[in-house]
CSV table of C-alpha atoms and ligand atoms in Angstrom, one decimal:
chain,number,residue,atom,x,y,z
A,1,UNK,CA,-1.1,-7.9,18.3
A,2,UNK,CA,-3.4,-7.4,15.4
A,3,UNK,CA,-3.5,-4.0,13.7
A,4,UNK,CA,-6.9,-2.3,14.2
A,5,UNK,CA,-7.9,0.1,11.4
A,6,UNK,CA,-8.4,3.5,13.0
A,7,UNK,CA,-9.6,6.7,11.3
A,8,UNK,CA,-6.2,8.3,11.4
A,9,UNK,CA,-5.1,5.8,8.8
A,10,UNK,CA,-7.6,7.1,6.3
A,11,UNK,CA,-6.1,9.2,3.6
A,12,UNK,CA,-9.4,10.4,2.2
A,13,UNK,CA,-8.9,8.7,-1.2
A,14,UNK,CA,-11.3,5.8,-1.1
A,15,UNK,CA,-9.4,3.4,-3.4
A,16,UNK,CA,-6.1,4.0,-1.5
A,17,UNK,CA,-7.8,3.4,1.8
A,18,UNK,CA,-9.3,0.2,0.5
A,19,UNK,CA,-5.8,-1.0,-0.6
A,20,UNK,CA,-4.2,0.0,2.6
A,21,UNK,CA,-6.8,-1.8,4.6
A,22,UNK,CA,-6.3,-4.9,2.5
A,23,UNK,CA,-2.6,-4.8,3.3
A,24,UNK,CA,-3.4,-4.5,7.0
A,25,UNK,CA,-5.7,-7.6,6.7
A,26,UNK,CA,-2.8,-9.5,5.1
A,27,UNK,CA,-0.4,-8.5,7.9
A,28,UNK,CA,-3.0,-9.7,10.5
A,29,UNK,CA,-3.5,-13.0,8.5
A,30,UNK,CA,0.3,-13.4,8.6
A,31,UNK,CA,0.2,-12.9,12.4
A,32,UNK,CA,-2.4,-15.6,12.7
A,33,UNK,CA,-0.4,-18.0,10.6
A,34,UNK,CA,2.7,-17.3,12.7
A,35,UNK,CA,0.8,-17.9,15.9
A,36,UNK,CA,-0.4,-21.2,14.6
A,37,UNK,CA,3.1,-22.1,13.5
A,38,UNK,CA,1.6,-23.1,10.1
A,39,UNK,CA,4.6,-22.9,7.8
A,40,UNK,CA,2.6,-23.5,4.6
A,41,UNK,CA,0.1,-20.7,5.5
A,42,UNK,CA,3.0,-18.4,6.5
A,43,UNK,CA,4.6,-18.9,3.1
A,44,UNK,CA,1.3,-18.3,1.2
A,45,UNK,CA,0.3,-15.2,3.1
A,46,UNK,CA,3.8,-13.8,2.9
A,47,UNK,CA,3.7,-14.1,-0.9
A,48,UNK,CA,0.2,-12.7,-1.2
A,49,UNK,CA,1.1,-9.8,1.1
A,50,UNK,CA,4.3,-8.9,-0.7
A,51,UNK,CA,2.6,-9.1,-4.2
A,52,UNK,CA,-0.3,-7.0,-3.1
A,53,UNK,CA,1.9,-4.4,-1.5
A,54,UNK,CA,4.1,-4.1,-4.6
A,55,UNK,CA,1.1,-3.6,-6.8
A,56,UNK,CA,-0.2,-1.0,-4.4
A,57,UNK,CA,3.1,0.8,-4.6
A,58,UNK,CA,2.9,0.8,-8.4
A,59,UNK,CA,-0.7,2.1,-8.3
A,60,UNK,CA,0.3,4.9,-6.0
A,61,UNK,CA,3.3,5.9,-8.0
A,62,UNK,CA,1.1,6.2,-11.1
A,63,UNK,CA,-1.4,8.4,-9.3
A,64,UNK,CA,1.3,10.6,-8.1
A,65,UNK,CA,3.0,10.9,-11.4
A,66,UNK,CA,-0.3,11.8,-13.2
A,67,UNK,CA,-1.0,14.4,-10.5
A,68,UNK,CA,2.5,15.9,-10.9
A,69,UNK,CA,3.1,15.4,-7.2
A,70,UNK,CA,6.4,17.1,-6.4
A,71,UNK,CA,7.9,14.3,-4.3
A,72,UNK,CA,6.9,11.4,-6.5
A,73,UNK,CA,10.5,10.4,-7.1
A,74,UNK,CA,11.6,10.3,-3.5
A,75,UNK,CA,8.3,8.5,-2.6
A,76,UNK,CA,9.1,5.9,-5.3
A,77,UNK,CA,12.6,5.5,-3.8
A,78,UNK,CA,11.2,4.9,-0.4
A,79,UNK,CA,8.9,2.2,-1.9
A,80,UNK,CA,11.8,0.6,-3.8
A,81,UNK,CA,14.0,0.5,-0.7
A,82,UNK,CA,11.3,-1.2,1.3
A,83,UNK,CA,10.5,-3.6,-1.5
A,84,UNK,CA,14.2,-4.6,-1.5
A,85,UNK,CA,14.2,-5.1,2.3
A,86,UNK,CA,11.1,-7.4,2.2
A,87,UNK,CA,12.6,-9.2,-0.8
A,88,UNK,CA,15.7,-10.1,1.3
A,89,UNK,CA,13.5,-11.3,4.1
A,90,UNK,CA,11.5,-13.5,1.7
A,91,UNK,CA,14.8,-15.0,0.4
A,92,UNK,CA,15.9,-15.8,4.0
A,93,UNK,CA,12.5,-17.3,4.7
A,94,UNK,CA,12.9,-19.6,1.7
A,95,UNK,CA,16.4,-20.6,2.9
A,96,UNK,CA,14.8,-21.8,6.1
A,97,UNK,CA,15.6,-18.8,8.4
A,98,UNK,CA,12.9,-18.0,10.9
A,99,UNK,CA,12.4,-14.4,10.1
A,100,UNK,CA,8.6,-14.3,10.2
A,101,UNK,CA,8.2,-12.4,13.5
A,102,UNK,CA,10.8,-9.9,12.6
A,103,UNK,CA,9.2,-9.4,9.2
A,104,UNK,CA,5.8,-9.1,10.6
A,105,UNK,CA,6.9,-6.4,13.0
A,106,UNK,CA,8.7,-4.5,10.3
A,107,UNK,CA,5.7,-4.7,8.0
A,108,UNK,CA,3.3,-3.3,10.6
A,109,UNK,CA,5.6,-0.6,11.9
A,110,UNK,CA,6.7,0.5,8.5
A,111,UNK,CA,3.3,0.5,6.9
A,112,UNK,CA,1.6,2.5,9.6
A,113,UNK,CA,4.3,5.2,9.6
A,114,UNK,CA,4.4,5.3,5.8
A,115,UNK,CA,0.6,5.7,5.5
A,116,UNK,CA,0.5,8.4,8.2
A,117,UNK,CA,3.4,10.4,7.0
A,118,UNK,CA,4.5,9.8,3.4
A,119,UNK,CA,1.2,8.8,1.9
A,120,UNK,CA,-0.7,11.5,3.7
A,121,UNK,CA,1.6,14.0,2.0
A,122,UNK,CA,0.6,13.2,-1.6
A,123,UNK,CA,-3.2,13.2,-0.9
A,124,UNK,CA,-3.8,16.9,-1.6
A,125,UNK,CA,-2.0,16.8,-5.0
A,126,UNK,CA,-3.7,13.6,-6.1
A,127,UNK,CA,-7.2,14.8,-5.0
A,128,UNK,CA,-6.8,18.1,-6.7
A,129,UNK,CA,-5.8,16.3,-9.9
A,130,UNK,CA,-8.8,13.9,-9.6
A,131,UNK,CA,-11.2,16.9,-9.3
A,132,UNK,CA,-9.7,18.5,-12.4
A,133,UNK,CA,-10.1,15.3,-14.4
A,134,UNK,CA,-13.7,15.0,-13.3
A,135,UNK,CA,-14.4,18.7,-14.2
A,136,UNK,CA,-12.8,18.2,-17.6
A,137,UNK,CA,-14.9,15.1,-18.3
A,138,UNK,CA,-18.1,17.0,-17.3
A,139,UNK,CA,-17.2,19.8,-19.6
A,140,UNK,CA,-16.6,17.4,-22.5
A,141,UNK,CA,-20.1,16.1,-22.1
A,142,UNK,CA,-20.7,12.8,-23.9
A,143,UNK,CA,-21.0,9.6,-22.1
A,144,UNK,CA,-19.6,11.0,-18.9
A,145,UNK,CA,-22.3,13.7,-18.6
A,146,UNK,CA,-25.0,11.2,-19.5
A,147,UNK,CA,-24.0,9.0,-16.5
A,148,UNK,CA,-22.7,11.5,-14.0
A,149,UNK,CA,-23.8,15.0,-15.1
B,1,FE2,FE1,0.3,3.5,0.4
B,2,FE2,FE1,3.4,5.0,-0.5
């Protein structure tokens, strides 16, 4: 069943919510391709989904580090472990194993839980840091004040 974006998936950081919802779109596209038994499409969506998810992880880790989020290291570890798991699935898929349904279920289950629990936890720290950066820039004046002041 396709994942429907519900408000409890929103973190409140717009750019993060956009990225999460793009990942959800990919997972739903993957489900379509699986239902149509379109192997070429499955391979393509799988690659895109994995690439996009990995760059999202890197983006998130950067934000957390800049904000000095206290659990940024364990969060990165969780990302890394998951990346390794999906990497193994991708390998099996390339060897001809039919892992697509299993992988689809893992992606949807893992992502929803991760967004609601682990990602929700870093939001306050990252938001506070963003507000600080904006306040600093406003104080500095210059181009930022001319546009946003
Ligand atoms: Fe995330
Ligand atoms: Fe995350």
